Coordinates of C-alpha atoms in Angstrom, one line a residue:
X86 CA -9.9 -0.5 -4.3
X87 CA -12.8 1.0 -6.1
X88 CA -16.2 0.3 -4.5
X89 CA -20.0 0.6 -4.9
X90 CA -22.3 1.7 -2.1
X91 CA -25.7 0.1 -1.4
X92 CA -27.6 2.6 0.7
X93 CA -30.8 1.3 2.3
X94 CA -32.4 3.8 4.7
X95 CA -34.1 1.0 6.6
X96 CA -33.3 -2.3 8.3
X97 CA -33.1 -5.1 5.7
X98 CA -35.5 -8.0 6.4
X99 CA -33.6 -11.2 7.4
X100 CA -36.5 -13.4 6.2
X101 CA -38.4 -11.4 3.6
X102 CA -41.9 -12.6 2.9
X103 CA -43.5 -9.7 0.9
X104 CA -42.4 -8.4 -2.4
X105 CA -41.3 -5.1 -1.0
X106 CA -39.1 -6.8 1.6
X107 CA -37.7 -9.3 -1.0
X108 CA -36.5 -6.8 -3.6
X109 CA -33.8 -5.0 -1.5
X110 CA -32.4 -8.4 -0.4
X111 CA -32.3 -9.7 -4.0
X112 CA -30.7 -6.5 -5.4
X113 CA -28.1 -6.6 -2.7
X114 CA -27.2 -10.2 -3.7
X115 CA -27.2 -9.1 -7.4
X116 CA -24.8 -6.2 -6.7
X117 CA -22.6 -8.6 -4.7
X118 CA -22.2 -10.7 -7.8
X119 CA -21.6 -7.5 -9.9
X120 CA -18.9 -6.4 -7.5
X121 CA -17.2 -9.8 -7.6
X122 CA -17.4 -9.8 -11.4
X123 CA -15.7 -6.5 -11.7
X124 CA -13.3 -6.8 -8.7
X125 CA -15.0 -4.1 -6.7
X126 CA -15.7 -3.8 -3.0
X127 CA -19.4 -3.6 -2.1
X128 CA -20.2 -1.4 0.9
X129 CA -23.7 -1.7 2.5
X130 CA -25.1 1.1 4.6
X131 CA -28.4 0.1 6.2
X132 CA -30.3 0.0 9.5
X133 CA -31.7 2.8 11.6
X134 CA -30.5 6.3 11.0
X135 CA -28.2 6.0 14.0
X136 CA -26.7 2.8 12.6
X137 CA -26.3 4.4 9.2
X138 CA -24.5 7.3 10.8
X139 CA -21.9 5.0 12.4
X140 CA -21.3 3.1 9.2
X141 CA -21.0 6.3 7.2
X142 CA -18.6 7.8 9.7
X143 CA -16.3 4.8 9.3
X144 CA -16.4 5.1 5.5
X145 CA -15.5 8.8 5.6
X146 CA -12.7 8.2 8.1
X147 CA -11.2 5.5 5.8
X148 CA -11.8 7.8 2.8
X149 CA -13.6 4.9 0.9
X150 CA -16.2 7.3 -0.4
X151 CA -13.5 8.9 -2.5
X152 CA -13.2 5.6 -4.4
X153 CA -16.9 5.0 -5.0
X154 CA -18.2 4.4 -8.5
X155 CA -21.9 4.7 -7.8
X156 CA -24.5 4.4 -5.1
X157 CA -27.7 2.4 -5.4
X158 CA -30.5 3.0 -2.9
X159 CA -34.2 2.2 -2.4
X160 CA -36.9 3.9 -0.6
X161 CA -39.8 2.3 1.2
X162 CA -43.5 3.0 1.2
X163 CA -43.0 5.7 3.8
X164 CA -40.6 8.7 3.5
X165 CA -36.9 7.8 4.1
X166 CA -36.8 10.1 7.2
X167 CA -39.5 8.0 9.0
X168 CA -38.2 4.5 8.7
X169 CA -36.8 4.3 12.2
X170 CA -38.7 2.3 14.9
X171 CA -41.9 4.2 15.7
X172 CA -41.3 6.5 12.7
X173 CA -39.2 8.7 15.1
X174 CA -35.9 9.6 13.4
X175 CA -32.8 9.2 15.5
X176 CA -30.7 11.2 13.1
X177 CA -32.5 13.6 10.7
X178 CA -29.4 14.6 8.8
X179 CA -27.7 11.3 7.8
X180 CA -29.4 10.8 4.5
X181 CA -28.7 14.4 3.4
X182 CA -25.1 14.1 4.5
X183 CA -24.5 10.9 2.5
X184 CA -26.2 12.1 -0.6
X185 CA -24.8 15.6 -0.6
X186 CA -21.2 14.3 0.0
X187 CA -21.5 11.8 -2.8
X188 CA -23.0 14.3 -5.2
X189 CA -20.1 16.8 -4.4
X190 CA -17.7 14.0 -5.4
X191 CA -19.7 13.4 -8.6
X192 CA -20.7 10.0 -7.6
X193 CA -24.0 9.1 -9.4
X194 CA -26.8 8.0 -7.1
X195 CA -29.7 5.8 -8.3
X196 CA -32.8 5.3 -6.2
X197 CA -35.5 2.7 -6.7
X198 CA -38.7 4.6 -6.0
X199 CA -41.1 1.9 -4.9
X200 CA -44.6 3.3 -4.8
X201 CA -47.0 6.3 -5.3
X202 CA -50.1 4.9 -3.6
X203 CA -50.2 8.1 -1.5
X204 CA -51.2 10.1 -4.6
X205 CA -54.4 8.0 -5.0
X206 CA -57.3 8.9 -2.6
X207 CA -58.9 5.5 -3.0
X208 CA -55.7 3.8 -1.9
X209 CA -54.3 6.1 0.8
X210 CA -56.3 5.5 4.0
X211 CA -55.2 8.6 6.0
X212 CA -57.7 11.4 6.3
X213 CA -57.7 15.1 7.3
X214 CA -54.7 16.8 8.8
X215 CA -52.7 13.5 9.0
X216 CA -53.1 13.0 5.3
X217 CA -52.1 16.5 4.5
X218 CA -49.0 16.3 6.7
X219 CA -47.9 12.9 5.3
X220 CA -48.4 14.0 1.7
X221 CA -46.4 17.1 2.3
X222 CA -43.5 14.9 3.6
X223 CA -43.8 12.7 0.6
X224 CA -43.5 15.7 -1.7
X225 CA -40.4 16.8 0.3
X226 CA -38.9 13.4 -0.4
X227 CA -39.5 13.9 -4.1
X228 CA -37.7 17.2 -4.0
X229 CA -34.9 15.7 -2.0
X230 CA -34.3 13.0 -4.6
X231 CA -34.6 15.6 -7.4
X232 CA -31.8 17.5 -5.8
X233 CA -29.3 14.7 -5.4
X234 CA -30.2 11.7 -7.6
X235 CA -28.8 10.9 -11.0
X236 CA -31.5 8.2 -12.0
X237 CA -34.8 7.2 -10.5
X238 CA -35.6 3.6 -11.0
X239 CA -39.2 2.6 -11.2
X240 CA -41.2 -0.7 -11.3
X241 CA -42.4 0.3 -14.8
X242 CA -42.1 3.1 -17.3
X243 CA -45.9 3.7 -16.9
X244 CA -45.3 4.8 -13.3
X245 CA -43.1 7.7 -14.4
X246 CA -45.9 10.2 -15.1
X247 CA -46.9 10.0 -11.5
X248 CA -43.5 10.6 -10.0
X249 CA -42.8 14.3 -9.7
X250 CA -39.0 14.1 -9.7
X251 CA -37.3 15.9 -12.6
X252 CA -34.3 13.6 -13.3
X253 CA -33.6 10.6 -15.4
X254 CA -36.1 7.8 -15.0
X255 CA -35.8 4.1 -15.9
X256 CA -37.9 1.0 -15.5
X257 CA -36.2 -1.6 -13.2
X258 CA -39.0 -4.2 -12.6
X259 CA -38.5 -7.1 -10.3
X260 CA -36.2 -9.9 -11.4
X261 CA -36.0 -13.7 -11.3
X262 CA -33.6 -15.6 -9.1
X263 CA -30.8 -16.9 -11.2
X264 CA -31.4 -20.6 -11.0
X265 CA -31.9 -23.4 -13.5
X266 CA -35.5 -23.2 -14.5
X267 CA -37.0 -26.7 -14.3
X268 CA -39.5 -26.7 -17.1
X269 CA -41.0 -30.1 -17.7
X270 CA -41.8 -31.1 -21.2
X271 CA -45.2 -32.5 -20.4
X272 CA -48.2 -31.5 -22.4
X273 CA -51.0 -29.6 -20.6
X274 CA -53.0 -31.8 -18.3
X275 CA -56.6 -32.8 -18.8
X276 CA -58.2 -31.3 -16.9
X277 CA -55.6 -28.6 -16.7
X278 CA -54.4 -27.1 -13.4
X279 CA -53.9 -23.4 -12.7
X280 CA -52.5 -21.8 -9.6
X281 CA -53.2 -18.4 -7.9
X282 CA -50.8 -17.3 -5.1
X283 CA -51.6 -14.2 -3.1
X284 CA -54.1 -12.1 -1.3
X285 CA -57.7 -13.2 -1.1
X286 CA -59.4 -10.4 0.8
X287 CA -59.3 -7.6 -1.8
X288 CA -61.5 -7.4 -4.9
X289 CA -58.6 -5.6 -6.6
X290 CA -56.6 -8.8 -6.7
X291 CA -59.3 -10.4 -8.9
X292 CA -59.6 -13.8 -7.2
X293 CA -63.3 -13.6 -7.0
X294 CA -63.5 -13.0 -10.8
X295 CA -61.1 -15.9 -11.3
X296 CA -63.4 -18.2 -9.3
X297 CA -66.4 -17.0 -11.3
X298 CA -64.4 -17.8 -14.5
X299 CA -63.8 -21.4 -13.3
X300 CA -67.5 -21.8 -12.5
X301 CA -68.3 -20.6 -16.0
X302 CA -65.6 -22.9 -17.5
X303 CA -66.8 -26.0 -15.6
X304 CA -70.6 -25.5 -15.9
X305 CA -71.1 -28.6 -18.0
X306 CA -68.0 -30.7 -17.1
X307 CA -64.7 -30.1 -15.3
X308 CA -62.2 -28.8 -17.8
X309 CA -59.9 -27.1 -15.4
X310 CA -58.8 -27.2 -11.7
X311 CA -57.5 -24.3 -9.5
X312 CA -55.2 -24.3 -6.6
X313 CA -55.4 -21.2 -4.4
X314 CA -52.4 -20.5 -2.1
X315 CA -52.9 -17.9 0.6
X316 CA -52.1 -17.1 4.2
X317 CA -54.1 -19.1 6.7
X318 CA -55.1 -16.0 8.7
X319 CA -56.5 -14.3 5.6
X320 CA -58.7 -17.4 4.9
X321 CA -60.0 -17.4 8.4
X322 CA -61.1 -13.8 8.1
X323 CA -63.2 -14.5 5.0
X324 CA -67.0 -14.4 5.4
X325 CA -69.0 -17.7 5.4
X326 CA -70.4 -16.7 2.0
X327 CA -66.9 -16.2 0.5
X328 CA -65.7 -19.5 1.9
X329 CA -68.6 -21.3 0.3
X330 CA -67.9 -19.6 -3.0
X331 CA -64.5 -21.4 -3.3
X332 CA -65.8 -24.6 -1.8
X333 CA -65.8 -26.5 -5.1
X334 CA -64.6 -30.0 -6.1
X335 CA -62.3 -28.4 -8.7
X336 CA -60.8 -25.8 -6.3
X337 CA -58.3 -26.7 -3.6
X338 CA -56.8 -24.4 -1.0
X339 CA -53.3 -24.5 0.4
X340 CA -51.3 -22.5 3.0
X341 CA -47.7 -23.2 1.9
X342 CA -44.5 -21.3 1.2
X343 CA -40.9 -22.0 0.5
X344 CA -40.0 -25.5 -0.7
X345 CA -43.6 -26.7 -0.2
X346 CA -44.8 -24.0 -2.6
X347 CA -42.1 -24.9 -5.1
X348 CA -43.4 -28.5 -5.0
X349 CA -47.0 -27.2 -5.8
X350 CA -45.6 -25.2 -8.7
X351 CA -44.3 -28.4 -10.2
X352 CA -47.8 -29.9 -10.1
X353 CA -49.6 -27.2 -12.1
X354 CA -49.6 -26.1 -15.7
X355 CA -49.8 -22.3 -15.5
X356 CA -50.4 -19.4 -13.1
X357 CA -52.8 -16.6 -12.8
X358 CA -52.5 -12.8 -12.2
X359 CA -56.2 -11.7 -12.5
X360 CA -55.8 -8.2 -11.1
X361 CA -58.6 -5.7 -11.8
X362 CA -57.5 -3.0 -14.2
X363 CA -57.0 0.4 -12.7
X364 CA -54.7 3.4 -13.1
X365 CA -52.6 2.1 -10.2
X366 CA -52.5 -1.6 -11.4
X367 CA -51.6 -0.4 -14.9
X368 CA -48.1 0.5 -13.7
X369 CA -47.6 -2.1 -11.0
X370 CA -45.5 -5.2 -11.7
X371 CA -46.3 -7.9 -9.1
X372 CA -43.3 -9.8 -7.8
X373 CA -45.4 -13.0 -8.2
X374 CA -45.1 -12.5 -11.9
X375 CA -41.3 -13.2 -11.9
X376 CA -41.8 -15.9 -9.2
X377 CA -44.1 -17.8 -11.5
X378 CA -41.7 -17.5 -14.4
X379 CA -38.8 -18.6 -12.3
X380 CA -40.8 -21.7 -11.6
X381 CA -41.2 -22.2 -15.3
X382 CA -44.9 -21.5 -15.4
X383 CA -46.7 -19.7 -18.3
X384 CA -49.0 -17.0 -17.1
X385 CA -52.6 -16.0 -17.7
X386 CA -52.8 -12.3 -16.7
X387 CA -55.3 -9.4 -17.1
X388 CA -54.4 -6.5 -19.4
X389 CA -52.9 -4.2 -16.8
X390 CA -50.4 -2.3 -18.9
X391 CA -47.0 -3.0 -17.1
X392 CA -47.6 -6.7 -16.5
X393 CA -48.9 -7.0 -20.1
X394 CA -45.8 -5.5 -21.5
X395 CA -43.6 -7.8 -19.4
X396 CA -45.5 -11.0 -20.4
X397 CA -45.6 -10.0 -24.0
X398 CA -41.9 -9.4 -24.1
X399 CA -41.4 -13.2 -24.2
X400 CA -44.2 -13.9 -24.8
X401 CA -44.6 -15.9 -21.6
X402 CA -48.3 -16.3 -21.6
X403 CA -51.8 -15.0 -22.4
X404 CA -53.3 -11.6 -21.8
X405 CA -57.0 -11.3 -21.1
X406 CA -59.6 -8.7 -20.1
X407 CA -60.3 -8.5 -16.4
X408 CA -63.7 -10.2 -16.4
X409 CA -64.7 -13.9 -16.0
X410 CA -65.4 -14.3 -19.7
X411 CA -62.0 -13.0 -20.6
X412 CA -60.2 -15.3 -18.2
X413 CA -62.2 -18.3 -19.6
X414 CA -61.0 -17.3 -23.1
X415 CA -57.4 -17.1 -21.7
X416 CA -57.7 -20.6 -20.3
X417 CA -59.1 -21.9 -23.6
X418 CA -56.5 -20.2 -25.7
X419 CA -53.3 -21.1 -23.8
X420 CA -53.2 -24.8 -24.9
X421 CA -52.2 -24.3 -28.6
X422 CA -49.2 -22.1 -27.6
X423 CA -48.4 -23.8 -24.3
X424 CA -45.1 -25.4 -25.3
X425 CA -44.0 -22.2 -27.0
X426 CA -44.5 -20.2 -23.8
X427 CA -42.6 -22.8 -21.8
X428 CA -39.7 -22.8 -24.2
X429 CA -39.6 -18.9 -24.2
X430 CA -39.4 -19.0 -20.4
X431 CA -36.6 -21.5 -20.5
X432 CA -34.6 -19.8 -23.2
X433 CA -34.9 -16.0 -22.5
X434 CA -36.6 -15.1 -19.2
X435 CA -33.5 -15.2 -16.9
X436 CA -31.3 -13.8 -19.7
X437 CA -33.5 -10.7 -19.8
X438 CA -35.0 -10.5 -16.3
X439 CA -32.8 -12.1 -13.6
X440 CA -32.0 -10.0 -10.6
X441 CA -28.3 -10.1 -11.6
X442 CA -29.3 -8.5 -14.9
X443 CA -31.2 -5.8 -13.0
X444 CA -28.0 -4.9 -11.2
X445 CA -26.1 -4.7 -14.5
X446 CA -28.9 -2.5 -15.9
X447 CA -28.8 -0.1 -12.9
X448 CA -25.0 0.1 -13.0
X449 CA -25.0 0.9 -16.7
X450 CA -27.6 3.6 -16.3
X451 CA -25.4 5.2 -13.6
X452 CA -21.9 4.9 -15.0
X453 CA -22.3 3.4 -18.5
X454 CA -19.8 0.7 -17.8
X455 CA -16.8 0.1 -15.5
X456 CA -14.4 3.1 -15.4

């Protein structure tokens, strides 16, 4: 029986909470559906390097790798050799053995290359010798992938110019969970309700600017309300001044997730991604973007290139500049097109951007169709 291999050089999270932990789980589910659709076996190799060695040994003994159509892999935000506990590799050679063997058998390998934050001094916190050593290892990882990989998958096309791997590159942004999008047909509320879900302790996320925008919007009367959803520990770490800034009658704060968060999504009109524009944010695609759309919510987002392209592909919402005035304009301009955005989300979002579709796109890039 022909098969596909999912190779994750790390332990897959059992209860993923962050976007980086969620993606490999969702892609694994998507490839499981792909394998079932085309009557293939899906083989997963993951865990510590020692655990991967044991799994690979069994595959080779059973000669299953000789029936492999393609291999899909993902890296993490640290080089693949350092993903074991304590960043101490138990088996240095397993990744090379797997990739080299598959390449010798002409099995195309695709790797989702997650991040290049280590190339930006303002984002990479290490200094001195540690920084030099780690950046050298990252560059070794790029060369490793260049040697063995057929296609590098990226969060966005815009990130490609910062990835020094000379091979095929393709955007494979996050996807939506294939579910029935429950879009109510209600008109926008008066006052309208927006939601922001995410970090609150980094100016780069743009929450402070969003709060300023609401202050500007509501200076004469309350035209809009905002729900902020964040982690409780992050809120407790805010300064007294920052806590007072969001202590407004038209701003409410919640610490919810899962089913409780889904309930909140049903109470609001639209969602915000107010990130500050930067070179890095221009090629990032926040996983919250697809989470909002899966919940049926139009989006007001700043004009960071990759998220702008994604939202405009519907269109699924309004794009603004990354200042308070721009966000106010976005809130004021969403109403005339509100029902159109909701209809677009309902009709085309999951057809174009479900995780299952991402697996199909990756497979097509690697083998062009079932052989």
